[in-house]
Coordinates of C-alpha atoms in Angstrom, one line a residue:
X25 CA -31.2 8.5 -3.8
X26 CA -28.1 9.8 -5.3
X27 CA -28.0 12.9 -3.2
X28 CA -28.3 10.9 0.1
X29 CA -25.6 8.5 -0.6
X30 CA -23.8 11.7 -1.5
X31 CA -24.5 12.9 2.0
X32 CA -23.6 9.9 3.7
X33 CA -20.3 9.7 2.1
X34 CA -19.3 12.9 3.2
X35 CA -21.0 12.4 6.7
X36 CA -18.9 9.6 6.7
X37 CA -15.6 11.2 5.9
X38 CA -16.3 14.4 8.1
X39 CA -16.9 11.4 10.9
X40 CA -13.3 10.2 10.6
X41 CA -11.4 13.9 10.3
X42 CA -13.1 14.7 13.7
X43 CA -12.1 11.2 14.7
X44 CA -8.8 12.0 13.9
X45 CA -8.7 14.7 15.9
X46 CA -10.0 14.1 18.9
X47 CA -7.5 10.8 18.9
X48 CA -4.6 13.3 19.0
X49 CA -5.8 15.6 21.2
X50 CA -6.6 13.2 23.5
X51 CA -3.7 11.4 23.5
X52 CA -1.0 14.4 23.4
X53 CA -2.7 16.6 25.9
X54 CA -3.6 17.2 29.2
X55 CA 0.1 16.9 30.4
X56 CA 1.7 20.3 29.9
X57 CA 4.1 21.5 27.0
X58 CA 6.2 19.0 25.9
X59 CA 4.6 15.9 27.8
X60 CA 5.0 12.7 26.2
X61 CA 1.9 10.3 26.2
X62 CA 1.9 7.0 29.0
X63 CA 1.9 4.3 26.2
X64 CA 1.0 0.9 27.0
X65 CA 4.2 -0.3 25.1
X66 CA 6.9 1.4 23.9
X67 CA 8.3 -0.6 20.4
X68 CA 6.4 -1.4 18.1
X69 CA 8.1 -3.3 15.3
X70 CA 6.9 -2.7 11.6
X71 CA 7.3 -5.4 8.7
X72 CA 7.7 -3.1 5.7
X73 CA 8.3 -3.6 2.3
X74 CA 11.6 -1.7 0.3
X75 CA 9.0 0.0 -1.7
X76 CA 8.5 3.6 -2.6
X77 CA 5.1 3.8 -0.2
X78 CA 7.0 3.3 3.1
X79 CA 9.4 6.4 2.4
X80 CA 7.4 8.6 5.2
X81 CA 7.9 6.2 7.8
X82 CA 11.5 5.8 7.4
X83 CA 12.0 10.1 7.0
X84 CA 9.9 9.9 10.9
X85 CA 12.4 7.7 12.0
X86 CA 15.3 9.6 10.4
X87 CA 13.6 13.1 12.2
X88 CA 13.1 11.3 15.4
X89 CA 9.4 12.1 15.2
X90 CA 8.5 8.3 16.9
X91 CA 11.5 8.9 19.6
X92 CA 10.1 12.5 20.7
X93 CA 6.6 10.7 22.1
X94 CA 8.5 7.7 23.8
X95 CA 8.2 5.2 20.8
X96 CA 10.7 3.2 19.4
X97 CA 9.7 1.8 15.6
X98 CA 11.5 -1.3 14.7
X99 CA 11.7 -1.7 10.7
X100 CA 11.7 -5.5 9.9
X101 CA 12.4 -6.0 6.3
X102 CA 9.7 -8.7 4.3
X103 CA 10.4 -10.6 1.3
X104 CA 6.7 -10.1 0.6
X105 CA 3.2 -9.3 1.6
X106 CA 2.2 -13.2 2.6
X107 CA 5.2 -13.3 4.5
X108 CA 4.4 -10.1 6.5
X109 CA 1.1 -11.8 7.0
X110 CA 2.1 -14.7 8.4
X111 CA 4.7 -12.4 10.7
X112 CA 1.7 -10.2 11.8
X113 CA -0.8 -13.2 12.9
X114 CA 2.1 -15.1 14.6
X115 CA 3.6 -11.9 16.6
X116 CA 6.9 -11.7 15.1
X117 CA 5.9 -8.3 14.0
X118 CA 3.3 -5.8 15.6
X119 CA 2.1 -3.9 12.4
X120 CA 2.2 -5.7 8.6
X121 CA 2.5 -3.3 5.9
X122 CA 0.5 -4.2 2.5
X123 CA -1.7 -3.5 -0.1
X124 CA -5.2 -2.7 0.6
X125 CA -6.1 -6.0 -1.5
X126 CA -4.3 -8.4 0.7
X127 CA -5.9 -6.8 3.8
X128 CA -9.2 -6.6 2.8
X129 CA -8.7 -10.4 1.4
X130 CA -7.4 -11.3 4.7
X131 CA -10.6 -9.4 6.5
X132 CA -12.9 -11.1 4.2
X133 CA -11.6 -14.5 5.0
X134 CA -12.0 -14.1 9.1
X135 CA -9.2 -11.9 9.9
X136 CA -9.5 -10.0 12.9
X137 CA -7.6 -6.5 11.4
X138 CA -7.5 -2.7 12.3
X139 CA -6.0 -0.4 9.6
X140 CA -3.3 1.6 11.3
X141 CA -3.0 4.2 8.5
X142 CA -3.2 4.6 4.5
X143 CA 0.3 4.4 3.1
X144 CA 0.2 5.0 -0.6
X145 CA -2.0 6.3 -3.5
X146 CA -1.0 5.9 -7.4
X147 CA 0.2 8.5 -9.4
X148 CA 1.8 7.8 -13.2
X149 CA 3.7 5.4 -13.8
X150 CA 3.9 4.3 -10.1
X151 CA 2.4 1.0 -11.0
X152 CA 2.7 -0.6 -14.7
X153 CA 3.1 -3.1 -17.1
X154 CA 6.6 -3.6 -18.5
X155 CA 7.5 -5.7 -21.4
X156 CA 11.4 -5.9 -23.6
X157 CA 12.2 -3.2 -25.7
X158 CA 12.3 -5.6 -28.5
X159 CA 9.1 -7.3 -27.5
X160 CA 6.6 -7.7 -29.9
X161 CA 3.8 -7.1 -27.6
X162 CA 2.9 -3.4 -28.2
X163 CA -0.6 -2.8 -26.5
X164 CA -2.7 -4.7 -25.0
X165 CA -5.4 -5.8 -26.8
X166 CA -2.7 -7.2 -29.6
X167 CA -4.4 -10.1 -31.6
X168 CA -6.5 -12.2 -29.7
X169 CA -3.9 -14.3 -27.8
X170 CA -4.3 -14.5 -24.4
X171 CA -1.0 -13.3 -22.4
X172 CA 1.1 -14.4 -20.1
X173 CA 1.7 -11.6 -17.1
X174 CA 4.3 -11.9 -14.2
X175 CA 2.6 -10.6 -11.1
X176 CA 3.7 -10.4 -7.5
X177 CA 0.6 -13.1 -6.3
X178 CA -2.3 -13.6 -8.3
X179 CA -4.7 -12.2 -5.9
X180 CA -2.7 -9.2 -5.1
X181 CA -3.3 -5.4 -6.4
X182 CA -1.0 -6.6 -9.3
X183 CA -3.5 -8.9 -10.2
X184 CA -6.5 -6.7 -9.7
X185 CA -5.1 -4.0 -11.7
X186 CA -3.4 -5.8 -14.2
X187 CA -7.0 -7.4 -15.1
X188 CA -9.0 -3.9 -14.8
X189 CA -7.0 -2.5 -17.5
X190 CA -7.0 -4.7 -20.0
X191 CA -11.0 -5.4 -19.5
X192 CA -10.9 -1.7 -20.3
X193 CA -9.0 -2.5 -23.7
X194 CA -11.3 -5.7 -24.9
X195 CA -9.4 -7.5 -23.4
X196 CA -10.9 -10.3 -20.8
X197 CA -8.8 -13.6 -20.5
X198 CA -4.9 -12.7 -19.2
X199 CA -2.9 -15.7 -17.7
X200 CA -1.4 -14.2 -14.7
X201 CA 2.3 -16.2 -13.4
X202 CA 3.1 -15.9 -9.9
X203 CA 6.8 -14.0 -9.6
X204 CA 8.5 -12.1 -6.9
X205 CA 9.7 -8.7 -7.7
X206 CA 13.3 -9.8 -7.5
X207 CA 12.9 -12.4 -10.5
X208 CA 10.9 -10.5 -12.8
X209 CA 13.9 -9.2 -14.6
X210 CA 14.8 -13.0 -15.2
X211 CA 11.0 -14.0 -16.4
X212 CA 11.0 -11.5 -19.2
X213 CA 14.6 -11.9 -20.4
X214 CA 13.8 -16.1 -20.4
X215 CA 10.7 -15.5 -22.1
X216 CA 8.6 -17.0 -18.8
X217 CA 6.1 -14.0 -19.1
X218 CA 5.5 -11.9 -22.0
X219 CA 5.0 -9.0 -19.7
X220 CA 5.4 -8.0 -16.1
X221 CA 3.5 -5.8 -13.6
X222 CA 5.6 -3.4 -11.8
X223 CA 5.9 -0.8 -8.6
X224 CA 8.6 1.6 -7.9
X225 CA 11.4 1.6 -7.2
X226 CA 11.6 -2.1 -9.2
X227 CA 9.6 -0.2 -12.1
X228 CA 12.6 1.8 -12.6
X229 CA 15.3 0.0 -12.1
X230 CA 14.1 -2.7 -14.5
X231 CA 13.6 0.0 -16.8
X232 CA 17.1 1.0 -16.1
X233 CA 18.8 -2.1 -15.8
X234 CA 17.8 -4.3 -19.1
X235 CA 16.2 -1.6 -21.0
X236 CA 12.3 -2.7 -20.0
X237 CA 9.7 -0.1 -21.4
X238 CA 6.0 0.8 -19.9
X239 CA 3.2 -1.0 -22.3
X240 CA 0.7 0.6 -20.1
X241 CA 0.2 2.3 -16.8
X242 CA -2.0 0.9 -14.7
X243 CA -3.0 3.7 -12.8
X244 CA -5.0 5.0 -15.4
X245 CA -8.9 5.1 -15.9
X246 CA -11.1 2.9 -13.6
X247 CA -7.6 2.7 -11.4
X248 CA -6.6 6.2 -11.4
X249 CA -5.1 7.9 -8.4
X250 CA -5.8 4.4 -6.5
X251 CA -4.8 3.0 -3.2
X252 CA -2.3 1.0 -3.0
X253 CA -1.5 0.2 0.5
X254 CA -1.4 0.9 4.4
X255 CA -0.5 -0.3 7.7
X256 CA -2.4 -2.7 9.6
X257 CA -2.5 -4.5 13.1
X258 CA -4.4 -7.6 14.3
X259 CA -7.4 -6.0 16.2
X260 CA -6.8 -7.9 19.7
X261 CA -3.3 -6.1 19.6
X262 CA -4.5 -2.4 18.9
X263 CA -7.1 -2.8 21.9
X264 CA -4.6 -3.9 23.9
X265 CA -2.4 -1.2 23.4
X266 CA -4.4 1.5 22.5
X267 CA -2.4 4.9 23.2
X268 CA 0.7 3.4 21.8
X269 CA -1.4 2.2 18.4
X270 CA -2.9 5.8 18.8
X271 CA 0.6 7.5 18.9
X272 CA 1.9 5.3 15.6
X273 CA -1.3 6.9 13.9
X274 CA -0.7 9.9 14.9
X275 CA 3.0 10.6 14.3
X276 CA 2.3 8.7 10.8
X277 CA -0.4 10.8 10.0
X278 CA 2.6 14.3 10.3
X279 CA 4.9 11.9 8.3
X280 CA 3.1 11.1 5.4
X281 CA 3.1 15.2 4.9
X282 CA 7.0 14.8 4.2
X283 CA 6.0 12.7 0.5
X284 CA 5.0 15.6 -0.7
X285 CA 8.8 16.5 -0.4
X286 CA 9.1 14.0 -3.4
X287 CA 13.3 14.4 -3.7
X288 CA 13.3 13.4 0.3
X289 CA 11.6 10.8 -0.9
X290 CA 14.0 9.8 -3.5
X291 CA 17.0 10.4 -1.4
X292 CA 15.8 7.9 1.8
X293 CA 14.6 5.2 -0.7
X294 CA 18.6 5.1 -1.3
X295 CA 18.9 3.9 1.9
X296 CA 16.3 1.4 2.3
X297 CA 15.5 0.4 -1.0
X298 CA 19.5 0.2 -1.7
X299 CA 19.3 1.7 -4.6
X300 CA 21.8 4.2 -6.6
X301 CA 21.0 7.9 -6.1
X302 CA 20.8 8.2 -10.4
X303 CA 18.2 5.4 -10.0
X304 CA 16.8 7.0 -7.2
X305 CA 16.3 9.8 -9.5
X306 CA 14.5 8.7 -11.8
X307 CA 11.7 6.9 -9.8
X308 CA 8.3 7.9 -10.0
X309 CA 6.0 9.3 -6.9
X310 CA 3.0 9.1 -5.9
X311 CA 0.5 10.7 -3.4
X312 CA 0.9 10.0 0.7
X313 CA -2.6 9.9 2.3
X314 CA -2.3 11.6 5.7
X315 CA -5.7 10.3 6.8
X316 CA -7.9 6.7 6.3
X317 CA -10.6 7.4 3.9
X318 CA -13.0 5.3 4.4
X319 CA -15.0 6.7 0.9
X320 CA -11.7 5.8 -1.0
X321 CA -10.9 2.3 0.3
X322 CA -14.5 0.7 -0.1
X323 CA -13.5 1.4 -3.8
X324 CA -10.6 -1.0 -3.5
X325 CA -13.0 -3.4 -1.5
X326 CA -16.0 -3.1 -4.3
X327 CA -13.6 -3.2 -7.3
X328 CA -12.4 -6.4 -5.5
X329 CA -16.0 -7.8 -5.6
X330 CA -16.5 -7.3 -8.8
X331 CA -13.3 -8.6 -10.1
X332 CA -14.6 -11.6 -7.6
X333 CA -11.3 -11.1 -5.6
X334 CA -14.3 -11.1 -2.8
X335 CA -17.2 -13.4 -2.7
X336 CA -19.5 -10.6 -0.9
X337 CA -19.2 -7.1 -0.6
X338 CA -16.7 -6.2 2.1
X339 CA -17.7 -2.9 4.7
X340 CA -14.6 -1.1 5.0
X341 CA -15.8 0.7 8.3
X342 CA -15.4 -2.2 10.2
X343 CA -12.0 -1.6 9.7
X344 CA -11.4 1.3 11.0
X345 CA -9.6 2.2 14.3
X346 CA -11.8 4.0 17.1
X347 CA -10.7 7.1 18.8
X348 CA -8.0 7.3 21.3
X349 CA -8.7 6.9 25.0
X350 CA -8.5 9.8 27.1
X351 CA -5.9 10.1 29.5

């Protein structure tokens, strides 16, 4: 039994390479050297987030990567990943970034989405737990009081791995408070939470800025190397446009090679993120996926069950884009 699930995984994953492509080939060939693709539409505007995991779409832009196949990307700047949500199911914004959790929430609740790319996988110290330096909370399974923790939304990946980790210490009752990234510098310095989870580039700068140190990484164990977030569309959108969804994919998929370039990365986070290059710096990377693995994102969607973020087992598949149309 083991060995055929084996196989079907990597039938599965072999599936979407050659999916992959046969969408670019399609949809950048068959009209000489140099030919740019007909697209349906030519802007496609982007909510995003200032974090770290958007730094490959922001270098495309900078190398005129969209520009060279006929496609302008709009960056729209989002206060956060419900807001985004409601921008992508209104139309005030063609394709939402998030974290895997809030799409696969979203699917699981009736959602009509299509995954557009993978955006973002942990690496250390890219997502964690801060507390003050003078705090007397030093590990997580401290005493048996239950703590307070300052997470972005309560159903979010902050939530999911904030509770996965300390499970894994003994610890199963947390009390999670609902607090933007912006105000959780103010929440541990008035005492509101006792400690705060955290993703670049606010990891470091809190770190920076009031002296904040790591109580634990959460990218560690059952969450190691996990995946954070990606780009998605409504579905009804990406069928109707599908060469111009096709060419995002496509020129995001040779963008996300430029993370691995991580003091690029550091140096265009300056300009988004508006942060100090020192800061900059200092901020931790992670790993860019250039491809949707299906394999790796049904263990978002199951570790989402069982932390019953989901009420049934959600089928990642069904998310996944089909390939491009021929010309």
């Amino acid at each position: 039994m083991a060995n055929k699930t084996l196989r079907r995984s990597v039938a599965v994953v072999l599936s979407t390479a050659m999916v992959a492509v046969t969408a670019s080939c399609s949809l950048f060939s068959g009209g000489g050297a140099g030919a740019k693709p007909v697209l349906e539409k030519t802007t496609l505007r982007v909510g995003f987030l200032p974090l770290v995991d958007v730094a490959p779409l922001f270098m495309a832009k900078e190398d005129g990567k969209f520009s060279a196949i006929g496609l302008n990307v709009d960056t729209i700047s989002m206060n956060s990943e419900k807001e985004a949500m409601a921008a992508l199911n209104n139309g005030t914004i063609d394709i939402a970034f998030a974290s895997h959790v809030t799409f696969f929430k979203a699917a699981a609740e009736g959602a009509e989405l299509q995954l557009q790319g993978e955006a973002y996988q942990a690496g250390t110290n890219t997502m964690a737990l801060v507390t003050l330096k003078n705090s007397t909370f030093t590990a997580l399974n401290r005493g048996n009081s239950r703590p307070t923790i300052g997470v972005d939304s309560t159903d979010s990946i902050g939530a999911l791995t904030t509770k996965t980790v300390f499970k894994a210490a003994g610890v199963n009752e947390v009390k999670l408070e609902q607090v933007e990234f912006g105000k959780m510098e103010s929440a541990l310095l008035t005492g509101k939470v006792e400690a705060a989870w955290m993703v670049e580039p606010h990891l470091t700068r809190v770190q920076k800025q009031i002296g904040a140190v790591v109580l634990s990484d959460t990218a560690r164990g059952g969450t190691l190397d996990f995946p954070m977030s990606g780009y998605a569309a409504t579905r009804r959108a990406a069928e109707e446009s599908p060469k111009t969804f096709a060419a995002f994919r496509q020129v995001l998929s040779e963008a996300q090679l430029l993370g691995t370039n991580h003091l690029k990365v550091q140096e265009v986070l300056i300009k988004y993120a508006t942060l100090d290059p020192q800061t900059a710096a200092l901020v931790a990377v992670g790993t860019f996926p250039v491809s949707i693995n299906p394999v790796r994102l049904q263990r978002v969607a199951d570790m989402m069950e069982s932390n019953k973020l989901l009420n049934t087992r959600l089928d990642v598949l069904q998310l996944l884009p089909p390939s491009a149309p021929v010309n």
